[in-house]
Amino acid sequence: MSLRKTIFAATYDRMSRKSEEAGVRALRQSLLADATGRVLEIGAGTGANLQHYGKRIESLVAAEPEPAMLRRLQRTARERAPLAQVLQAPAEALPFEDDSFDTVVSTLVLCGVDDQARALAEAHRVLRPGGRLLFLEHVRADDPGLARFQDRMNWLNRLVVGCDCNRSTLASIETEGFTVERLQRTTMPKAPKFVRPLIVGAASA
Ligand SMILES: C[S@@+](CC[C@H](N)C(=O)[O-])C[C@H]1O[C@@H](n2cnc3c(N)ncnc32)[C@H](O)[C@@H]1O
């Protein structure tokens, strides 16, 4: 485990607090109101979403590959979602049969996975036909000037957070066979300009 990943896990909740309070928490809440049935969350981090799952879900699996994050996730799950199953797994290799879930949730994850196409293909595989991917993701800006700025600043992102906030994630979601049903383009409040562009929505498998 790298030192950066350990520090990132230890500081993540503190680093994101202002953005969460200024609007990201509300985005999570309204996105996750649509989670139904058997739910898998990938890259669940410290468990920021766990409090937002409602009565429409039947079961919840929260997956996270990084040991330092996983420990925090287990703690949050014990406190807020005791029925959730927490397991260690990367999005690129999900230990589930095809068609195992009705909903896959990915929030602020697809910018940081090692292989985005493979992670999306896995999400598609484990979803039943017609099941939905709910996403809230950092993305490449539509504005070419801001996109160039994101490219220039990406070294800093990689160094601190280990992700690429300049990925064309919406195009990848479609390329991997999802049909986007609902899409909101918005920005992350209280965050550096080069990580602000966000997409929030739902896509069916
Ligand atoms: C910015 S955090 C977001 C955490 C959480 N989803 C949230 O919304 O607060 C990115 C998370 O993705 C995880 N991650 C990194 N590589 C991953 C991979 N290959 N598969 C799944 N998760 C990964 C990180 O360990 C971290 O927990």
mmCIF file of C-alpha atoms and ligand atoms in Angstrom:
data_model
loop_
_atom_site.group_PDB
_atom_site.id
_atom_site.type_symbol
_atom_site.label_atom_id
_atom_site.label_comp_id
_atom_site.label_asym_id
_atom_site.label_seq_id
_atom_site.Cartn_x
_atom_site.Cartn_y
_atom_site.Cartn_z
ATOM 1 C CA MET A 1 0.000 0.000 0.000
ATOM 2 C CA SER A 2 1.446 3.402 -0.942
ATOM 3 C CA LEU A 3 1.924 6.243 1.507
ATOM 4 C CA ARG A 4 -0.183 8.491 -0.744
ATOM 5 C CA LYS A 5 -3.120 6.081 -0.533
ATOM 6 C CA THR A 6 -2.842 5.828 3.256
ATOM 7 C CA ILE A 7 -2.742 9.620 3.631
ATOM 8 C CA PHE A 8 -5.587 10.034 1.134
ATOM 9 C CA ALA A 9 -7.792 7.616 3.087
ATOM 10 C CA ALA A 10 -6.974 9.311 6.404
ATOM 11 C CA THR A 11 -7.731 12.805 5.102
ATOM 12 C CA TYR A 12 -10.511 12.158 2.571
ATOM 13 C CA ASP A 13 -13.496 13.045 4.755
ATOM 14 C CA ARG A 14 -11.793 16.199 6.041
ATOM 15 C CA MET A 15 -10.659 17.261 2.546
ATOM 16 C CA SER A 16 -14.119 16.839 1.073
ATOM 17 C CA ARG A 17 -16.170 18.259 3.959
ATOM 18 C CA LYS A 18 -16.691 21.744 2.517
ATOM 19 C CA SER A 19 -17.728 20.411 -0.902
ATOM 20 C CA GLU A 20 -20.045 17.874 0.714
ATOM 21 C CA GLU A 21 -21.741 20.504 2.840
ATOM 22 C CA ALA A 22 -21.987 22.954 -0.058
ATOM 23 C CA GLY A 23 -23.850 20.580 -2.359
ATOM 24 C CA VAL A 24 -22.246 17.184 -3.009
ATOM 25 C CA ARG A 25 -24.164 15.552 -0.162
ATOM 26 C CA ALA A 26 -27.427 16.767 -1.676
ATOM 27 C CA LEU A 27 -26.373 15.377 -5.079
ATOM 28 C CA ARG A 28 -25.628 12.004 -3.480
ATOM 29 C CA GLN A 29 -28.976 12.020 -1.704
ATOM 30 C CA SER A 30 -31.051 12.677 -4.803
ATOM 31 C CA LEU A 31 -29.004 10.239 -6.948
ATOM 32 C CA LEU A 32 -29.298 7.404 -4.436
ATOM 33 C CA ALA A 33 -33.012 7.859 -3.955
ATOM 34 C CA ASP A 34 -33.172 5.967 -7.279
ATOM 35 C CA ALA A 35 -31.228 2.936 -6.032
ATOM 36 C CA THR A 36 -33.481 -0.130 -6.022
ATOM 37 C CA GLY A 37 -33.271 -3.884 -5.483
ATOM 38 C CA ARG A 38 -29.873 -5.556 -5.163
ATOM 39 C CA VAL A 39 -27.283 -2.778 -5.046
ATOM 40 C CA LEU A 40 -23.524 -2.878 -5.576
ATOM 41 C CA GLU A 41 -21.433 0.197 -4.839
ATOM 42 C CA ILE A 42 -17.927 0.222 -6.329
ATOM 43 C CA GLY A 43 -15.047 2.233 -4.839
ATOM 44 C CA ALA A 44 -17.174 2.972 -1.801
ATOM 45 C CA GLY A 45 -14.327 4.824 -0.045
ATOM 46 C CA THR A 46 -15.106 5.886 3.528
ATOM 47 C CA GLY A 47 -18.818 5.146 3.052
ATOM 48 C CA ALA A 48 -20.142 8.630 2.293
ATOM 49 C CA ASN A 49 -23.114 7.143 0.430
ATOM 50 C CA LEU A 50 -24.218 4.604 3.011
ATOM 51 C CA GLN A 51 -26.525 6.970 4.865
ATOM 52 C CA HIS A 52 -28.446 7.770 1.666
ATOM 53 C CA TYR A 53 -29.760 4.341 0.644
ATOM 54 C CA GLY A 54 -33.482 4.136 1.201
ATOM 55 C CA LYS A 55 -36.148 1.525 1.747
ATOM 56 C CA ARG A 56 -36.335 0.583 -1.943
ATOM 57 C CA ILE A 57 -33.132 -1.427 -1.768
ATOM 58 C CA GLU A 58 -33.181 -5.133 -0.975
ATOM 59 C CA SER A 59 -29.489 -5.641 -0.289
ATOM 60 C CA LEU A 60 -26.263 -3.655 -0.449
ATOM 61 C CA VAL A 61 -22.704 -4.703 -1.233
ATOM 62 C CA ALA A 62 -20.073 -1.991 -0.751
ATOM 63 C CA ALA A 63 -16.800 -2.837 -2.526
ATOM 64 C CA GLU A 64 -13.495 -1.040 -2.072
ATOM 65 C CA PRO A 65 -9.997 -2.202 -3.083
ATOM 66 C CA GLU A 66 -7.720 -0.059 -0.891
ATOM 67 C CA PRO A 67 -7.060 -1.473 2.601
ATOM 68 C CA ALA A 68 -6.878 1.928 4.347
ATOM 69 C CA MET A 69 -10.221 2.980 2.842
ATOM 70 C CA LEU A 70 -11.717 -0.430 3.486
ATOM 71 C CA ARG A 71 -11.096 -0.143 7.246
ATOM 72 C CA ARG A 72 -12.963 3.175 7.310
ATOM 73 C CA LEU A 73 -15.743 1.754 5.163
ATOM 74 C CA GLN A 74 -16.179 -1.170 7.556
ATOM 75 C CA ARG A 75 -16.456 1.255 10.476
ATOM 76 C CA THR A 76 -19.024 3.449 8.687
ATOM 77 C CA ALA A 77 -21.021 0.386 7.638
ATOM 78 C CA ARG A 78 -21.143 -0.888 11.232
ATOM 79 C CA GLU A 79 -22.546 2.482 12.339
ATOM 80 C CA ARG A 80 -24.842 3.417 9.454
ATOM 81 C CA ALA A 81 -25.636 0.333 7.383
ATOM 82 C CA PRO A 82 -25.169 -2.783 9.514
ATOM 83 C CA LEU A 83 -26.880 -4.988 6.934
ATOM 84 C CA ALA A 84 -24.470 -3.989 4.148
ATOM 85 C CA GLN A 85 -21.864 -6.489 3.032
ATOM 86 C CA VAL A 86 -18.430 -4.855 2.765
ATOM 87 C CA LEU A 87 -15.780 -6.505 0.632
ATOM 88 C CA GLN A 88 -12.392 -5.838 -0.898
ATOM 89 C CA ALA A 89 -12.516 -5.781 -4.692
ATOM 90 C CA PRO A 90 -11.418 -3.514 -7.535
ATOM 91 C CA ALA A 91 -14.025 -2.340 -10.014
ATOM 92 C CA GLU A 92 -12.096 -4.052 -12.810
ATOM 93 C CA ALA A 93 -12.580 -7.561 -11.346
ATOM 94 C CA LEU A 94 -15.895 -7.879 -9.522
ATOM 95 C CA PRO A 95 -16.332 -11.242 -7.794
ATOM 96 C CA PHE A 96 -19.955 -11.722 -8.892
ATOM 97 C CA GLU A 97 -21.885 -13.711 -11.451
ATOM 98 C CA ASP A 98 -23.417 -11.997 -14.462
ATOM 99 C CA ASP A 99 -26.786 -10.268 -13.846
ATOM 100 C CA SER A 100 -26.337 -10.217 -10.048
ATOM 101 C CA PHE A 101 -27.514 -6.647 -9.369
ATOM 102 C CA ASP A 102 -30.338 -4.231 -10.155
ATOM 103 C CA THR A 103 -28.243 -1.121 -9.416
ATOM 104 C CA VAL A 104 -24.516 -0.342 -9.523
ATOM 105 C CA VAL A 105 -23.408 2.911 -7.884
ATOM 106 C CA SER A 106 -20.212 4.756 -8.751
ATOM 107 C CA THR A 107 -19.489 8.135 -7.172
ATOM 108 C CA LEU A 108 -16.154 9.883 -7.772
ATOM 109 C CA VAL A 109 -14.585 6.551 -8.748
ATOM 110 C CA LEU A 110 -14.336 6.329 -12.542
ATOM 111 C CA CYS A 111 -11.750 9.135 -12.600
ATOM 112 C CA GLY A 112 -9.403 7.004 -10.506
ATOM 113 C CA VAL A 113 -9.783 3.383 -11.591
ATOM 114 C CA ASP A 114 -6.762 1.929 -13.375
ATOM 115 C CA ASP A 115 -8.788 0.705 -16.348
ATOM 116 C CA GLN A 116 -11.997 2.658 -16.853
ATOM 117 C CA ALA A 117 -13.266 0.608 -19.817
ATOM 118 C CA ARG A 118 -12.798 -2.631 -17.905
ATOM 119 C CA ALA A 119 -14.491 -1.222 -14.771
ATOM 120 C CA LEU A 120 -17.507 -0.153 -16.830
ATOM 121 C CA ALA A 121 -17.616 -3.483 -18.658
ATOM 122 C CA GLU A 122 -17.655 -5.234 -15.267
ATOM 123 C CA ALA A 123 -20.461 -2.976 -13.998
ATOM 124 C CA HIS A 124 -22.414 -3.815 -17.163
ATOM 125 C CA ARG A 125 -21.761 -7.543 -16.763
ATOM 126 C CA VAL A 126 -22.945 -7.764 -13.155
ATOM 127 C CA LEU A 127 -26.090 -5.713 -13.820
ATOM 128 C CA ARG A 128 -29.194 -7.528 -15.006
ATOM 129 C CA PRO A 129 -30.435 -6.385 -18.413
ATOM 130 C CA GLY A 130 -32.226 -3.092 -17.795
ATOM 131 C CA GLY A 131 -30.451 -2.621 -14.441
ATOM 132 C CA ARG A 132 -29.018 0.814 -13.813
ATOM 133 C CA LEU A 133 -25.672 2.433 -13.228
ATOM 134 C CA LEU A 134 -26.064 5.505 -10.992
ATOM 135 C CA PHE A 135 -23.085 7.810 -11.383
ATOM 136 C CA LEU A 136 -21.677 11.023 -9.979
ATOM 137 C CA GLU A 137 -18.289 11.600 -11.550
ATOM 138 C CA HIS A 138 -15.555 14.145 -12.151
ATOM 139 C CA VAL A 139 -15.222 14.632 -15.911
ATOM 140 C CA ARG A 140 -13.418 16.477 -18.655
ATOM 141 C CA ALA A 141 -14.950 19.943 -19.144
ATOM 142 C CA ASP A 142 -16.999 20.663 -22.268
ATOM 143 C CA ASP A 143 -15.312 24.053 -22.457
ATOM 144 C CA PRO A 144 -12.041 23.501 -24.401
ATOM 145 C CA GLY A 145 -10.151 26.135 -22.400
ATOM 146 C CA LEU A 146 -11.068 24.532 -19.080
ATOM 147 C CA ALA A 147 -10.324 21.062 -20.486
ATOM 148 C CA ARG A 148 -6.803 22.246 -21.430
ATOM 149 C CA PHE A 149 -6.388 23.649 -17.918
ATOM 150 C CA GLN A 150 -7.466 20.272 -16.497
ATOM 151 C CA ASP A 151 -4.814 18.589 -18.670
ATOM 152 C CA ARG A 152 -2.138 21.008 -17.461
ATOM 153 C CA MET A 153 -3.056 20.496 -13.797
ATOM 154 C CA ASN A 154 -3.544 16.743 -13.960
ATOM 155 C CA TRP A 155 -0.069 16.043 -12.530
ATOM 156 C CA LEU A 156 -1.225 17.653 -9.270
ATOM 157 C CA ASN A 157 -4.370 15.571 -9.216
ATOM 158 C CA ARG A 158 -2.400 12.403 -9.797
ATOM 159 C CA LEU A 159 0.033 13.340 -7.051
ATOM 160 C CA VAL A 160 -2.526 14.247 -4.373
ATOM 161 C CA VAL A 161 -5.601 12.185 -5.195
ATOM 162 C CA GLY A 162 -4.325 9.645 -7.731
ATOM 163 C CA CYS A 163 -7.018 10.346 -10.303
ATOM 164 C CA ASP A 164 -7.579 11.921 -13.714
ATOM 165 C CA CYS A 165 -10.450 14.385 -13.512
ATOM 166 C CA ASN A 166 -10.009 15.074 -17.237
ATOM 167 C CA ARG A 167 -11.424 11.763 -18.494
ATOM 168 C CA SER A 168 -14.291 11.654 -21.021
ATOM 169 C CA THR A 169 -16.281 9.382 -18.727
ATOM 170 C CA LEU A 170 -19.715 9.948 -20.261
ATOM 171 C CA ALA A 171 -18.451 8.750 -23.659
ATOM 172 C CA SER A 172 -16.897 5.692 -21.978
ATOM 173 C CA ILE A 173 -20.190 4.853 -20.251
ATOM 174 C CA GLU A 174 -21.915 4.835 -23.648
ATOM 175 C CA THR A 175 -19.077 2.947 -25.350
ATOM 176 C CA GLU A 176 -19.374 0.151 -22.782
ATOM 177 C CA GLY A 177 -23.003 -0.455 -23.766
ATOM 178 C CA PHE A 178 -25.008 1.688 -21.355
ATOM 179 C CA THR A 179 -27.891 3.907 -22.451
ATOM 180 C CA VAL A 180 -27.854 7.203 -20.594
ATOM 181 C CA GLU A 181 -31.368 7.851 -19.278
ATOM 182 C CA ARG A 182 -30.799 10.883 -17.138
ATOM 183 C CA LEU A 183 -27.937 13.343 -17.070
ATOM 184 C CA GLN A 184 -27.158 16.473 -15.098
ATOM 185 C CA ARG A 185 -24.003 18.462 -15.772
ATOM 186 C CA THR A 186 -22.989 20.401 -12.728
ATOM 187 C CA THR A 187 -19.952 21.480 -10.739
ATOM 188 C CA MET A 188 -18.355 20.473 -7.480
ATOM 189 C CA PRO A 189 -18.633 23.404 -5.082
ATOM 190 C CA LYS A 190 -15.662 24.574 -2.981
ATOM 191 C CA ALA A 191 -13.199 22.672 -5.171
ATOM 192 C CA PRO A 192 -10.293 23.752 -7.395
ATOM 193 C CA LYS A 193 -11.480 24.825 -10.840
ATOM 194 C CA PHE A 194 -9.800 21.912 -12.633
ATOM 195 C CA VAL A 195 -11.766 19.285 -10.690
ATOM 196 C CA ARG A 196 -15.130 21.036 -10.693
ATOM 197 C CA PRO A 197 -16.931 19.615 -13.770
ATOM 198 C CA LEU A 198 -19.256 16.794 -12.722
ATOM 199 C CA ILE A 199 -21.800 14.529 -14.368
ATOM 200 C CA VAL A 200 -24.618 13.018 -12.315
ATOM 201 C CA GLY A 201 -27.144 10.581 -13.727
ATOM 202 C CA ALA A 202 -28.420 7.141 -14.542
ATOM 203 C CA ALA A 203 -27.647 4.764 -17.396
ATOM 204 C CA SER A 204 -29.297 1.422 -18.128
ATOM 205 C CA ALA A 205 -27.479 -1.782 -19.019
HETATM 206 C C1 LIG B 1 -12.410 9.967 -4.531
HETATM 207 S S1 LIG B 1 -12.681 8.465 -3.705
HETATM 208 C C2 LIG B 1 -14.467 8.350 -3.732
HETATM 209 C C3 LIG B 1 -14.965 7.486 -2.630
HETATM 210 C C4 LIG B 1 -16.490 7.332 -2.590
HETATM 211 N N1 LIG B 1 -16.991 6.638 -3.744
HETATM 212 C C5 LIG B 1 -17.180 8.662 -2.451
HETATM 213 O O1 LIG B 1 -18.059 8.974 -3.264
HETATM 214 O O2 LIG B 1 -16.851 9.390 -1.500
HETATM 215 C C6 LIG B 1 -12.209 7.254 -4.933
HETATM 216 C C7 LIG B 1 -12.345 5.840 -4.415
HETATM 217 O O3 LIG B 1 -12.108 4.912 -5.487
HETATM 218 C C8 LIG B 1 -11.302 3.880 -4.984
HETATM 219 N N2 LIG B 1 -10.598 3.196 -6.088
HETATM 220 C C9 LIG B 1 -9.364 3.445 -6.598
HETATM 221 N N3 LIG B 1 -9.061 2.559 -7.553
HETATM 222 C C10 LIG B 1 -10.142 1.754 -7.665
HETATM 223 C C11 LIG B 1 -10.443 0.623 -8.467
HETATM 224 N N4 LIG B 1 -9.569 0.171 -9.387
HETATM 225 N N5 LIG B 1 -11.625 0.007 -8.291
HETATM 226 C C12 LIG B 1 -12.523 0.466 -7.383
HETATM 227 N N6 LIG B 1 -12.278 1.521 -6.592
HETATM 228 C C13 LIG B 1 -11.122 2.151 -6.730
HETATM 229 C C14 LIG B 1 -10.379 4.572 -4.031
HETATM 230 O O4 LIG B 1 -9.731 3.672 -3.147
HETATM 231 C C15 LIG B 1 -11.340 5.500 -3.332
HETATM 232 O O5 LIG B 1 -11.998 4.875 -2.278
#
